Each structure stands twice: as C-alpha cells, then as structure tokens.
Short mmCIF file of C-alpha atoms and ligand atoms in Angstrom, two decimals:
data_model
loop_
_atom_site.label_atom_id
_atom_site.label_comp_id
_atom_site.label_asym_id
_atom_site.label_seq_id
_atom_site.Cartn_x
_atom_site.Cartn_y
_atom_site.Cartn_z
CA MET A 1 -116.55 -68.11 72.84
CA SER A 2 -118.50 -65.55 71.36
CA THR A 3 -121.93 -65.90 69.80
CA ALA A 4 -122.15 -65.94 65.92
CA PRO A 5 -123.91 -63.40 64.31
CA GLN A 6 -127.24 -64.41 62.95
CA LEU A 7 -127.64 -61.09 61.42
CA VAL A 8 -125.71 -59.09 59.06
CA TYR A 9 -127.19 -55.65 58.25
CA PHE A 10 -126.56 -52.18 56.71
CA SER A 11 -128.17 -49.12 57.70
CA THR A 12 -126.99 -45.39 56.68
CA ARG A 13 -126.99 -42.21 58.88
CA SER A 14 -130.99 -42.50 58.64
CA GLY A 15 -130.58 -45.50 60.77
CA ASN A 16 -134.07 -47.15 59.76
CA THR A 17 -132.37 -50.50 59.22
CA ARG A 18 -130.59 -50.22 62.35
CA ARG A 19 -133.85 -49.19 64.49
CA PHE A 20 -135.32 -52.28 63.06
CA ILE A 21 -132.39 -54.79 64.04
CA GLU A 22 -132.40 -53.02 67.54
CA LYS A 23 -136.20 -54.00 67.96
CA LEU A 24 -135.55 -57.58 66.89
CA ASP A 25 -132.88 -57.80 69.94
CA LEU A 26 -131.09 -60.82 67.89
CA PRO A 27 -127.38 -61.00 67.37
CA ALA A 28 -126.28 -58.66 64.70
CA GLU A 29 -123.37 -57.35 63.10
CA ARG A 30 -123.18 -53.76 61.29
CA ILE A 31 -121.48 -53.34 57.86
CA PRO A 32 -119.63 -50.13 58.28
CA PHE A 33 -120.59 -46.92 56.20
CA GLU A 34 -117.79 -44.85 57.29
CA LYS A 35 -115.17 -44.89 54.52
CA ASP A 36 -112.29 -45.21 57.10
CA ALA A 37 -113.90 -48.10 58.94
CA SER A 38 -111.68 -51.54 58.63
CA PRO A 39 -114.01 -53.81 56.74
CA LEU A 40 -116.29 -56.30 58.42
CA LYS A 41 -115.25 -60.07 58.13
CA VAL A 42 -117.72 -62.82 58.85
CA GLU A 43 -116.86 -66.25 59.96
CA SER A 44 -120.14 -67.97 60.24
CA PRO A 45 -123.59 -68.43 58.32
CA TYR A 46 -125.64 -65.20 58.62
CA ILE A 47 -128.92 -63.68 57.24
CA LEU A 48 -128.33 -60.19 55.32
CA VAL A 49 -130.80 -57.27 56.05
CA VAL A 50 -130.33 -54.80 53.32
CA PRO A 51 -132.00 -51.59 52.56
CA SER A 52 -132.54 -50.41 48.67
CA TYR A 53 -131.29 -47.22 47.86
CA GLY A 54 -131.84 -46.93 43.85
CA GLY A 55 -134.73 -44.51 44.05
CA GLY A 56 -136.91 -46.79 41.74
CA SER A 57 -134.11 -48.23 39.51
CA VAL A 58 -131.79 -51.04 39.78
CA ALA A 59 -128.44 -49.05 39.52
CA GLY A 60 -127.41 -47.88 43.01
CA ALA A 61 -130.26 -49.95 44.65
CA VAL A 62 -127.58 -52.17 46.76
CA PRO A 63 -125.51 -49.60 48.73
CA LYS A 64 -121.58 -49.77 47.74
CA PRO A 65 -120.51 -51.06 51.48
CA VAL A 66 -122.92 -54.14 51.07
CA ILE A 67 -121.52 -54.78 47.49
CA HIS A 68 -117.84 -54.44 48.96
CA PHE A 69 -118.81 -56.53 51.79
CA LEU A 70 -120.20 -59.27 49.44
CA ASN A 71 -117.19 -59.12 46.95
CA ASP A 72 -115.03 -60.82 49.66
CA GLU A 73 -115.62 -64.11 49.04
CA HIS A 74 -115.07 -65.21 52.42
CA ASN A 75 -117.85 -63.29 53.61
CA ARG A 76 -119.90 -64.17 50.73
CA GLN A 77 -119.61 -68.27 51.39
CA TRP A 78 -121.53 -67.82 54.74
CA ILE A 79 -124.91 -66.03 53.47
CA ARG A 80 -127.88 -67.84 53.73
CA GLY A 81 -130.70 -65.90 53.06
CA VAL A 82 -131.85 -61.80 52.47
CA ILE A 83 -134.03 -59.84 54.11
CA ALA A 84 -134.96 -56.51 52.09
CA ALA A 85 -136.02 -53.14 53.46
CA GLY A 86 -137.53 -50.03 51.66
CA ASN A 87 -140.64 -48.34 51.06
CA THR A 88 -143.57 -49.52 48.54
CA ASN A 89 -143.73 -45.67 46.94
CA PHE A 90 -140.90 -47.03 44.79
CA GLY A 91 -143.05 -49.22 43.12
CA THR A 92 -141.62 -52.14 41.12
CA ALA A 93 -138.39 -51.37 42.77
CA TYR A 94 -139.98 -51.99 46.29
CA GLY A 95 -137.02 -53.98 48.11
CA ILE A 96 -135.43 -54.61 44.76
CA ALA A 97 -131.78 -54.61 47.10
CA GLY A 98 -132.96 -57.97 48.54
CA ARG A 99 -133.70 -59.47 45.08
CA ILE A 100 -130.42 -58.23 43.24
CA VAL A 101 -128.63 -59.97 46.28
CA ALA A 102 -130.89 -62.73 46.41
CA GLU A 103 -130.37 -63.51 43.00
CA LYS A 104 -126.71 -63.10 42.69
CA CYS A 105 -125.98 -64.95 45.49
CA ARG A 106 -128.45 -67.68 45.11
CA VAL A 107 -130.11 -67.74 48.46
CA PRO A 108 -133.77 -66.99 49.16
CA LEU A 109 -135.32 -63.49 49.43
CA LEU A 110 -136.72 -64.17 53.03
CA TYR A 111 -139.09 -61.21 53.66
CA ARG A 112 -139.51 -57.30 53.17
CA PHE A 113 -140.54 -54.46 55.17
CA GLU A 114 -140.75 -50.78 55.10
CA LEU A 115 -138.61 -48.30 56.81
CA PHE A 116 -138.02 -49.59 60.53
CA GLY A 117 -140.75 -52.17 60.26
CA THR A 118 -144.18 -52.74 62.21
CA ALA A 119 -144.35 -54.44 65.38
CA GLN A 120 -146.20 -57.23 62.91
CA ASP A 121 -142.78 -57.16 60.90
CA VAL A 122 -140.39 -57.54 63.82
CA ALA A 123 -142.46 -60.62 65.45
CA ASN A 124 -142.58 -62.18 61.90
CA VAL A 125 -138.86 -61.81 61.42
CA ARG A 126 -137.85 -62.51 65.02
CA GLN A 127 -140.00 -65.92 64.95
CA GLY A 128 -138.73 -66.40 61.38
CA VAL A 129 -135.05 -66.06 62.13
CA THR A 130 -135.15 -68.30 65.19
CA SER A 131 -136.76 -71.11 63.67
CA PHE A 132 -134.70 -70.71 60.14
CA TRP A 133 -131.57 -70.94 62.40
CA PRO A 134 -129.52 -72.88 62.73
CA PRO A 135 -129.41 -73.45 58.61
CA HIS A 136 -128.38 -76.79 57.23
CA PRO A 137 -124.82 -76.64 56.02
CA MET B 1 -148.27 -22.60 68.62
CA THR B 2 -146.39 -19.04 69.12
CA ASP B 3 -146.37 -20.24 72.96
CA MET B 4 -143.75 -22.78 72.14
CA GLN B 5 -140.39 -21.54 72.90
CA ALA B 6 -138.02 -23.00 70.24
CA PRO B 7 -134.57 -23.36 70.63
CA ALA B 8 -132.34 -21.31 68.24
CA ALA B 9 -131.86 -23.47 65.14
CA PRO B 10 -128.45 -23.75 63.81
CA LYS B 11 -129.26 -21.33 60.84
CA LEU B 12 -126.93 -20.33 58.15
CA SER B 13 -126.01 -16.78 59.08
CA ARG B 14 -124.56 -15.79 55.85
CA ILE B 15 -124.20 -16.72 52.30
CA ASP B 16 -120.95 -18.20 50.99
CA ALA B 17 -120.58 -19.98 47.63
CA ILE B 18 -121.69 -23.45 47.56
CA ASN B 19 -118.95 -26.13 47.36
CA TRP B 20 -120.53 -29.43 46.77
CA ASN B 21 -117.02 -31.00 47.10
CA ARG B 22 -117.08 -30.35 50.98
CA LEU B 23 -119.96 -32.00 52.55
CA GLN B 24 -121.03 -31.75 56.26
CA ASP B 25 -123.50 -34.31 55.54
CA ASP B 26 -123.29 -37.02 52.92
CA LYS B 27 -127.12 -37.68 52.56
CA ASP B 28 -127.52 -33.92 51.08
CA LEU B 29 -125.20 -35.15 47.99
CA GLU B 30 -126.87 -38.53 47.89
CA VAL B 31 -130.29 -37.15 47.64
CA TRP B 32 -129.75 -34.25 45.54
CA ASN B 33 -128.32 -37.00 42.75
CA ARG B 34 -131.33 -39.41 43.35
CA LEU B 35 -133.68 -36.10 42.93
CA THR B 36 -131.95 -34.66 39.86
CA SER B 37 -131.57 -38.30 38.06
CA ASN B 38 -135.49 -39.08 38.87
CA PHE B 39 -136.37 -35.47 37.45
CA TRP B 40 -139.54 -35.64 34.86
CA LEU B 41 -142.08 -33.84 33.18
CA PRO B 42 -145.91 -34.51 32.52
CA GLU B 43 -145.08 -34.81 28.99
CA LYS B 44 -143.22 -37.84 29.30
CA VAL B 45 -146.36 -39.89 30.22
CA PRO B 46 -148.79 -40.60 27.22
CA LEU B 47 -151.97 -39.13 28.92
CA SER B 48 -153.81 -38.98 25.96
CA ASN B 49 -153.99 -42.76 25.71
CA ASP B 50 -156.53 -42.65 28.72
CA ILE B 51 -159.02 -40.68 26.68
CA GLN B 52 -161.12 -43.87 25.81
CA SER B 53 -160.73 -44.90 29.41
CA TRP B 54 -161.91 -41.72 30.70
CA LYS B 55 -165.34 -42.15 28.54
CA THR B 56 -165.95 -45.42 30.43
CA LEU B 57 -166.47 -43.52 33.76
CA THR B 58 -170.01 -42.30 34.89
CA ALA B 59 -170.59 -38.76 35.00
CA GLU B 60 -170.13 -39.31 39.26
CA GLU B 61 -166.88 -41.23 38.61
CA GLN B 62 -165.44 -38.46 36.31
CA GLN B 63 -166.54 -35.68 38.71
CA LEU B 64 -164.98 -37.57 41.98
CA THR B 65 -161.80 -38.18 39.95
CA ILE B 66 -161.43 -34.31 39.15
CA ARG B 67 -162.36 -33.22 42.60
CA VAL B 68 -159.40 -35.62 43.86
CA PHE B 69 -157.23 -34.28 41.39
CA THR B 70 -158.03 -30.68 42.29
CA GLY B 71 -157.56 -31.54 46.10
CA LEU B 72 -154.19 -32.46 45.36
CA THR B 73 -153.29 -29.86 43.36
CA LEU B 74 -153.83 -27.57 46.23
CA LEU B 75 -151.41 -29.59 48.30
CA ASP B 76 -148.66 -29.64 45.81
CA THR B 77 -149.47 -25.88 45.34
CA ILE B 78 -148.94 -25.29 49.26
CA GLN B 79 -145.82 -27.47 49.26
CA SER B 80 -144.17 -25.41 46.14
CA SER B 81 -144.88 -21.96 47.10
CA VAL B 82 -144.76 -22.29 50.94
CA GLY B 83 -144.15 -25.64 52.67
CA ALA B 84 -140.61 -26.36 50.78
CA PRO B 85 -139.29 -22.69 50.80
CA SER B 86 -140.22 -22.37 54.55
CA LEU B 87 -137.68 -25.07 55.24
CA MET B 88 -134.73 -23.14 54.05
CA PRO B 89 -134.15 -20.70 56.35
CA ASP B 90 -133.40 -23.59 59.15
CA ALA B 91 -131.08 -25.60 56.81
CA ARG B 92 -128.18 -26.91 58.49
CA THR B 93 -126.09 -26.97 55.35
CA PRO B 94 -125.91 -24.86 52.19
CA HIS B 95 -126.58 -28.40 50.18
CA GLU B 96 -129.78 -28.55 52.17
CA GLU B 97 -130.88 -25.69 51.07
CA ALA B 98 -130.27 -26.32 47.66
CA VAL B 99 -131.92 -29.82 47.89
CA TYR B 100 -135.24 -27.97 49.06
CA ALA B 101 -134.68 -25.45 46.31
CA ASN B 102 -134.92 -28.76 43.88
CA ILE B 103 -138.00 -29.95 45.98
CA THR B 104 -139.45 -26.71 45.60
CA PHE B 105 -139.31 -26.72 41.99
CA MET B 106 -140.50 -30.42 41.69
CA GLU B 107 -143.77 -29.57 43.63
CA ALA B 108 -144.34 -26.85 40.89
CA VAL B 109 -143.95 -29.80 38.46
CA HIS B 110 -146.51 -31.95 40.37
CA ALA B 111 -149.17 -29.33 40.68
CA ARG B 112 -148.89 -28.68 37.03
CA SER B 113 -149.11 -32.10 36.02
CA TYR B 114 -152.86 -32.30 37.21
CA SER B 115 -153.36 -29.75 34.89
CA SER B 116 -151.84 -31.84 31.95
CA ILE B 117 -154.75 -34.39 32.86
CA PHE B 118 -157.09 -32.16 33.03
CA SER B 119 -156.42 -30.51 29.72
CA THR B 120 -156.00 -34.02 28.20
CA LEU B 121 -158.78 -35.97 29.44
CA CYS B 122 -161.74 -33.35 30.85
CA ALA B 123 -164.03 -30.77 29.87
CA THR B 124 -163.09 -27.40 30.83
CA GLN B 125 -166.31 -26.54 32.45
CA ASP B 126 -166.03 -29.58 34.87
CA VAL B 127 -162.32 -28.71 35.65
CA ASP B 128 -163.66 -24.93 36.35
CA ASP B 129 -166.62 -26.20 38.49
CA ALA B 130 -163.95 -28.57 40.70
CA PHE B 131 -161.83 -25.54 41.35
CA ARG B 132 -164.74 -23.89 42.38
CA TRP B 133 -165.55 -26.96 44.81
CA SER B 134 -161.99 -26.80 46.26
CA GLU B 135 -162.21 -23.31 47.38
CA GLU B 136 -165.40 -23.82 48.96
CA ASN B 137 -164.94 -27.27 50.32
CA PRO B 138 -164.64 -26.90 54.16
CA THR B 139 -162.58 -29.96 54.84
CA LEU B 140 -160.24 -29.48 52.10
CA GLN B 141 -159.75 -25.80 53.54
CA ALA B 142 -159.60 -26.95 56.91
CA LYS B 143 -156.47 -29.49 56.32
CA SER B 144 -154.94 -26.44 54.09
CA THR B 145 -155.14 -24.00 56.88
CA LEU B 146 -153.75 -26.63 59.73
CA ILE B 147 -150.57 -27.35 57.67
CA LEU B 148 -150.25 -23.39 56.65
CA ASP B 149 -150.49 -22.44 60.32
CA ARG B 150 -147.18 -24.56 61.08
CA TYR B 151 -145.64 -23.52 58.27
CA TYR B 152 -146.34 -19.74 59.22
CA SER B 153 -145.16 -20.50 62.82
CA ASP B 154 -141.66 -19.84 64.26
CA ASP B 155 -141.10 -23.07 65.23
CA PRO B 156 -138.82 -25.13 62.78
CA LEU B 157 -139.28 -28.57 63.84
CA MET B 158 -143.09 -28.20 63.57
CA ARG B 159 -142.62 -26.70 59.97
CA LYS B 160 -140.89 -30.25 59.12
CA VAL B 161 -143.85 -32.43 61.28
CA ALA B 162 -146.20 -30.56 59.10
CA SER B 163 -144.37 -31.05 55.86
CA VAL B 164 -143.76 -34.89 56.22
CA PHE B 165 -147.35 -35.11 57.31
CA LEU B 166 -148.53 -33.51 54.38
CA GLU B 167 -146.07 -35.59 51.94
CA SER B 168 -146.46 -38.75 53.33
CA PHE B 169 -150.14 -38.64 54.70
CA LEU B 170 -152.50 -35.82 53.54
CA PHE B 171 -151.65 -36.72 49.79
CA TYR B 172 -153.20 -40.59 50.29
CA SER B 173 -156.66 -39.99 50.29
CA GLY B 174 -156.37 -38.85 46.88
CA PHE B 175 -153.39 -41.18 45.51
CA PHE B 176 -155.92 -43.97 46.67
CA LEU B 177 -158.15 -43.03 43.53
CA PRO B 178 -155.87 -43.62 40.53
CA MET B 179 -154.55 -46.61 42.28
CA TYR B 180 -157.98 -48.12 42.41
CA TRP B 181 -158.69 -47.22 38.72
CA SER B 182 -155.41 -48.61 37.67
CA SER B 183 -156.20 -52.00 39.47
CA HIS B 184 -159.58 -52.07 37.30
CA ALA B 185 -157.10 -51.56 34.18
CA LYS B 186 -158.81 -47.78 34.12
CA LEU B 187 -156.59 -44.93 33.60
CA THR B 188 -153.37 -46.77 33.60
CA ASN B 189 -151.29 -43.57 31.83
CA THR B 190 -152.54 -41.28 34.76
CA ALA B 191 -151.59 -43.91 37.20
CA ASP B 192 -148.24 -43.97 35.88
CA LEU B 193 -147.97 -40.33 36.24
CA ILE B 194 -149.44 -40.76 39.79
CA ARG B 195 -146.63 -43.19 40.86
CA LEU B 196 -143.99 -40.81 39.89
CA ILE B 197 -145.38 -38.23 42.14
CA ILE B 198 -145.52 -40.64 44.70
CA ARG B 199 -141.80 -42.10 44.27
CA ASP B 200 -140.88 -38.18 44.74
CA GLU B 201 -143.08 -38.03 47.80
CA ALA B 202 -141.19 -40.78 49.36
CA VAL B 203 -137.56 -39.21 49.06
CA HIS B 204 -139.18 -35.69 50.22
CA GLY B 205 -140.75 -37.57 53.35
CA TYR B 206 -137.48 -39.50 54.06
CA TYR B 207 -135.05 -36.70 53.81
CA ILE B 208 -137.07 -33.80 55.52
CA GLY B 209 -137.85 -36.62 57.90
CA TYR B 210 -134.41 -37.38 58.54
CA LYS B 211 -133.39 -33.48 59.09
CA PHE B 212 -136.09 -33.26 61.63
CA GLN B 213 -134.69 -36.35 63.41
CA LEU B 214 -131.13 -34.50 63.63
CA ALA B 215 -132.74 -31.27 65.12
CA TYR B 216 -134.91 -33.70 67.54
CA GLU B 217 -132.14 -35.53 68.67
CA GLU B 218 -130.07 -32.27 69.66
CA ALA B 219 -133.12 -30.89 71.51
CA THR B 220 -133.76 -31.57 75.69
CA PRO B 221 -135.86 -34.08 76.81
CA GLU B 222 -138.45 -31.63 77.55
CA ARG B 223 -138.52 -30.16 74.22
CA GLN B 224 -138.62 -33.45 72.67
CA ALA B 225 -141.46 -34.69 74.66
CA GLU B 226 -143.32 -31.32 73.10
CA VAL B 227 -142.64 -31.75 69.98
CA LYS B 228 -143.75 -35.42 70.15
CA ASP B 229 -147.07 -34.48 71.73
CA TYR B 230 -147.67 -31.56 69.12
CA ALA B 231 -146.97 -34.07 66.42
CA TYR B 232 -149.23 -36.96 67.58
CA GLY B 233 -151.88 -34.08 68.25
CA LEU B 234 -151.40 -32.45 64.88
CA LEU B 235 -151.85 -36.03 62.85
CA MET B 236 -154.94 -36.75 65.26
CA GLU B 237 -156.29 -33.03 63.95
CA LEU B 238 -155.58 -34.06 60.41
CA TYR B 239 -156.61 -37.54 60.72
CA ASP B 240 -159.84 -36.53 61.89
CA ASN B 241 -160.32 -33.96 59.04
CA GLU B 242 -159.20 -36.68 56.65
CA VAL B 243 -162.01 -38.71 57.40
CA LYS B 244 -164.71 -36.52 56.79
CA TYR B 245 -163.14 -35.27 53.31
CA THR B 246 -162.64 -38.72 52.56
CA GLU B 247 -166.31 -39.37 53.39
CA SER B 248 -167.71 -36.57 51.67
CA LEU B 249 -165.83 -38.09 48.47
CA TYR B 250 -165.99 -41.21 48.47
CA ASP B 251 -169.15 -42.40 50.02
CA GLY B 252 -171.09 -42.31 46.94
CA VAL B 253 -168.94 -44.76 45.31
CA GLY B 254 -168.60 -46.93 48.28
CA LEU B 255 -164.85 -46.69 48.82
CA THR B 256 -164.59 -44.92 52.27
CA GLU B 257 -163.74 -47.89 54.21
CA ASP B 258 -160.95 -48.90 51.66
CA VAL B 259 -159.72 -45.45 51.72
CA LYS B 260 -159.52 -45.26 55.70
CA LYS B 261 -157.01 -48.36 55.53
CA PHE B 262 -154.91 -46.84 53.28
CA LEU B 263 -154.92 -43.64 55.68
CA HIS B 264 -154.12 -45.59 58.22
CA TYR B 265 -151.07 -47.38 56.50
CA ASN B 266 -149.54 -44.24 55.43
CA ALA B 267 -150.25 -42.12 58.70
CA ASN B 268 -147.89 -44.92 59.93
CA LYS B 269 -145.27 -44.74 57.44
CA ALA B 270 -145.39 -40.60 57.93
CA LEU B 271 -144.78 -41.20 61.77
CA MET B 272 -141.74 -43.49 61.00
CA ASN B 273 -140.31 -40.90 58.55
CA LEU B 274 -139.86 -38.59 61.60
CA GLY B 275 -138.42 -41.54 63.62
CA PHE B 276 -141.85 -42.03 65.64
CA GLU B 277 -143.67 -45.08 66.36
CA ALA B 278 -146.21 -46.16 64.30
CA LEU B 279 -149.94 -45.20 65.90
CA PHE B 280 -152.50 -47.82 63.74
CA PRO B 281 -152.63 -51.17 64.63
CA ASP B 282 -152.36 -53.68 61.90
CA THR B 283 -155.91 -54.99 61.83
CA ILE B 284 -156.76 -51.69 60.46
CA THR B 285 -153.60 -50.99 58.18
CA ASP B 286 -154.61 -54.08 55.75
CA VAL B 287 -155.25 -52.13 52.89
CA ASP B 288 -156.70 -53.71 49.91
CA PRO B 289 -154.36 -56.04 48.28
CA THR B 290 -155.19 -55.08 44.59
CA ILE B 291 -154.67 -51.41 45.77
CA MET B 292 -150.96 -52.63 47.09
CA ALA B 293 -150.52 -54.33 43.75
CA ALA B 294 -151.34 -51.15 41.82
CA LEU B 295 -149.19 -49.01 44.18
CA ALA B 296 -146.04 -51.75 44.15
CA PRO B 297 -146.57 -54.57 41.87
CA ASN B 298 -144.86 -57.71 43.39
CA ALA B 299 -146.06 -56.04 46.87
CA ASP B 300 -148.42 -58.50 47.14
CA GLU B 301 -146.27 -61.40 46.47
CA ASN B 302 -145.50 -63.23 49.29
CA HIS B 303 -142.01 -62.93 50.19
CA ASP B 304 -142.71 -64.08 53.81
CA PHE B 305 -140.79 -67.18 53.46
CA PHE B 306 -140.92 -67.56 57.12
CA SER B 307 -144.44 -67.68 57.44
CA GLY B 308 -144.63 -71.06 56.21
CA SER B 309 -146.60 -69.54 52.94
CA GLY B 310 -143.04 -69.70 51.10
CA SER B 311 -144.39 -71.83 48.61
CA SER B 312 -144.97 -69.33 46.39
CA TYR B 313 -141.67 -67.81 47.08
CA VAL B 314 -139.59 -66.90 44.04
CA ILE B 315 -136.43 -65.50 43.53
CA GLY B 316 -136.45 -62.58 41.91
CA ARG B 317 -135.83 -62.67 37.93
CA ALA B 318 -132.11 -61.88 36.86
CA GLU B 319 -131.58 -58.13 37.72
CA ALA B 320 -129.02 -56.66 34.89
CA THR B 321 -127.29 -54.36 37.75
CA GLU B 322 -125.20 -51.61 36.14
CA ASP B 323 -122.72 -51.39 38.78
CA ASP B 324 -119.60 -52.43 37.54
CA ASP B 325 -117.79 -52.87 41.24
CA TRP B 326 -119.81 -56.40 41.70
CA ALA B 327 -116.78 -58.48 41.36
CA PHE B 328 -118.79 -61.81 40.95
C1 FMN C 1 -132.45 -41.93 47.43
C2 FMN C 1 -133.42 -43.00 48.30
C3 FMN C 1 -133.56 -44.08 47.32
C4 FMN C 1 -134.42 -45.15 47.65
N1 FMN C 1 -134.55 -46.12 46.94
C5 FMN C 1 -135.55 -47.40 46.92
C6 FMN C 1 -136.03 -48.13 46.15
O1 FMN C 1 -135.45 -48.16 45.18
N2 FMN C 1 -136.77 -49.15 46.82
C7 FMN C 1 -137.16 -49.21 48.15
O2 FMN C 1 -137.68 -50.24 48.28
N3 FMN C 1 -136.71 -48.33 48.81
C8 FMN C 1 -136.10 -47.12 48.56
N4 FMN C 1 -135.53 -46.47 49.22
C9 FMN C 1 -135.93 -46.55 50.72
C10 FMN C 1 -135.10 -46.71 52.05
O3 FMN C 1 -134.71 -48.17 51.56
C11 FMN C 1 -135.76 -46.85 53.42
O4 FMN C 1 -135.87 -45.51 53.55
C12 FMN C 1 -134.79 -47.42 54.32
O5 FMN C 1 -135.66 -47.76 55.80
C13 FMN C 1 -133.21 -46.71 54.84
O6 FMN C 1 -132.63 -47.54 55.58
P1 FMN C 1 -131.73 -46.97 56.54
O7 FMN C 1 -132.26 -45.72 56.99
O8 FMN C 1 -131.17 -47.88 57.32
O9 FMN C 1 -130.43 -46.41 55.56
C14 FMN C 1 -134.74 -44.91 49.24
C15 FMN C 1 -134.64 -43.97 49.91
C16 FMN C 1 -133.63 -43.27 49.53
C17 FMN C 1 -133.26 -41.76 50.40
FE1 FE2 C 2 -145.41 -32.96 45.45
FE1 FE2 C 3 -143.11 -33.42 47.86
#
C-alpha cells in the first residue's frame, strides 16, 4: 500500500516551493508544470502548497496548472487546507494565491512563508502538518 | 576579482531577430509580461497630497528623509546605467536580454521618481545639500565602489550576485524610512510610490537570481564553492558597511536597531534569491510588526493556524478572480 500524500504542491522552474517541500521531508506530490505532462490525480486528503504569481494583483495569482488541478472535482474534494508561498514585497498581494484558493475551496489558509522559507517556517509547518493530520473526515 | 578564472559563459555570439513565439525559457516571457503590465510612472502617484504631512516633520527628520532618498537615487542610477546593462552580454537567450533592457529603463524611472518627490515636497537648497552630502559620504561611496567593482569585473556570476545584493539588500536601509513614516500615517503617498519600487525590485531580484542559479548549476563543484564564498564574503563586506551607513543616518532619531533587523531580514531574502541559505538567525530578523504591516498590509495578520493562535484566523475576503478558467 502506498502512503497517501499529505501535501500537494506546485513550483515553477525557479523551484523555491520545491526546495521548501524538500526541507520539510514529508510525503508530497507535485502538480506538473510541463504542458505535456499527464495530470496529477489525488485520491486522499491533502494540504495544498501554492506560490503566488500575480505580481501584486489578483489576476494570474494562482498558477494555471493549480487552477486546472483544482478544476478537477475529484481532486478538489480532498483539499483540507492551503499554505501560501510568496514575497512580502508584493504588499497586499503577499501570498494572495493562498487566500484565493482558501476562499474558493472553503478551506483554511494555514500558513504563509516567503521564497523557500526560513528554518523556523520549516519547523512550524512540519510540526503543524504532522499534528493537523489525520484530518477529521 | 581578476584572479578568478570564470568559465566561458554561454554568450550570444551574433544578433538574430528576436522571436517571442519561440522561447528557450518560459520564465523570460512570464517575467517580461509581469514587468510590462506593472509599468508605472511617478506622475501616477498624488505626491502633492503629502505636502501638509511633510511640514509636520522636524528639520532633522526632513534632512534624514532627503538624504535617504538621495542614497536610493544613487543605487537606482547605478542599476540603470551600469548594473542591468552589464548583465546583457551574458544573457542566455535573446529574450533575457530584452528583459534586461526593460529593467534598465525601469531603474531610470525609479531614479527619476525620487526627484519627483523632491520637487513636490522639498526646498531646492535642501536637496542640493543632500546631493552634495551623497557625493562626500564615505559609507555611501564605499557601497557604490563595492558593487561597481563587481559590475566592471570579468566574472558574469559575480555581476549577478552584486546585482541581487544591491536590489534585494542594499535598498532596504533606505526603504525602511518611508515604511516607518507610513506606519505613523505620514508621507503615505510617498510610501505608495516606494511600494511600487519595492514590488519591481522583487521581480528583478527573483529573475536575476534565477538566471544566476541556472549558470551556477552548470559550474564545476570547485567553481561553485568559489562563487559561494565570494558571494557570502561580499555580503559581509556590504553588511559591515551598511551598519555604519545606518548608524550615521538613524542614530539621531533612535531607529538604528530597528533598521538593522530590517537589514537582516532582507539580507536573508537576497541570499534566497540566489538559492543560498539564509545567514541571519530568526532572533535578529524580527522586524517591527508595524513596519511589516506598512510593507505588506495583512502580513502581521496571523496566518499561523498551526501554532494554535489560529483564533485570529480569517479566510480572506472574497477575491474577484478575473481568470475565466476557474470552472467552479
Ligand atoms: C512574476 C512574479 C509575480 C509574483 N507575484 C507575487 C504576488 O503577487 N504575491 C506574492 O506573495 N508573491 C509573488 N511572487 C513571488 C513568488 O510567489 C515567489 O518567488 C515563490 O517563491 C515562487 O515559487 P516557485 O519558485 O516555487 O515557483 C511573484 C513572483 C514572480 C516572479
Ligand atoms: Fe530600482
Ligand atoms: Fe531593480
């Protein structure tokens, strides 16, 4: 039996979110960003980790592959929370992709961190995800 | 720097017409699109609404503010006339070169916008005095020299390192002050303009840092170790100088320690833009929450649901997404 993913994440070629996930060292699945990749299907509850890409605005803040992933109702039913990556330089739009997804999917925005996160961010999220899990059905 | 033997960078050997429909790296188009859609001019910000507020500052506070903005003007001038253009010869793609052309121009807009602040708020004589101060200030000149040495060196990786340190670290001793005034409901329109610059700098630092990482990954382990060493070394040199610069400016108003925390916080982010681990521990990066709130309203809002302080947690208010491909 394979272990269910606790985290589902997206990360572009700059790979900040991927590095954060690697440091967390928890089971995680990546939403592919290559256009020709086969779409990710998730079969169990997960927390979504998503970077913001709106450049300060709402439009375009949630990366397209994440939208496509969540448009799949099957994937969407298992989301339990969202963690946002970003940069405070974007002001009011800091971590805005997390707010948008939380609102759209009616799940809590659990945490925000910048770039690939500090050691403290890694500790907070590892501790948080571990005790948050397993979620109530 | 000259003793450093840099491997030949993948340079564009000849000029071909740029085709934006054939990309080697999608990041080039993504960043180009973001930078062009974020384009702004200082005329867009109603700076004259700050005239009353400016008059409430003491003479010492006014002088500090003008000096800080003069220091920022110097950095943006360097970026526009030397820094961003120095990256063009090593561009990996024609589109990257075009992005640097955009950045070069935007840096000129940044440099120009401080003069808009001056002409709106300040007496000509005070501004002239500050420009003279900037030409003679040893720590301001020292940071300029530290950066320019790298820009004029023959090491393409160190040019990117210097650029990221300038844009993601050196600006922040200056950016602190308008955020501080804004947190005290002063010069709020000026702060709006500075936030536009801060946003641009995030994309610049991200993109140049990303291109740095692509080249760094191709280098031999020995070369990587050398570059990393030089990078941390340069950061420490800049940091030591920045502390002196900060003291000379902010001791009089008692803000030096607050500014230093802001420096540590941003130095870590500059390193991250290069893909390097943070240097300053969390115990000295605890920027005053009012400054963080001025930088990113809601940043102080507790989104640490995990820590049990989630009682203050709120789901973001409805965001009107314009993306039409949300199906639900
Ligand atoms: C073009 C662009 C736009 C961005 N827009 C935002 C934004 O609106 N809000 C935010 O918090 N971060 C924003 N960021 C910062 C990214 O979310 C951050 O760099 C993140 O670490 C990228 O993750 P990745 O490397 O895994 O793709 C933006 C970055 C870029 C390059
Ligand atoms: Fe700039
Ligand atoms: Fe810049």
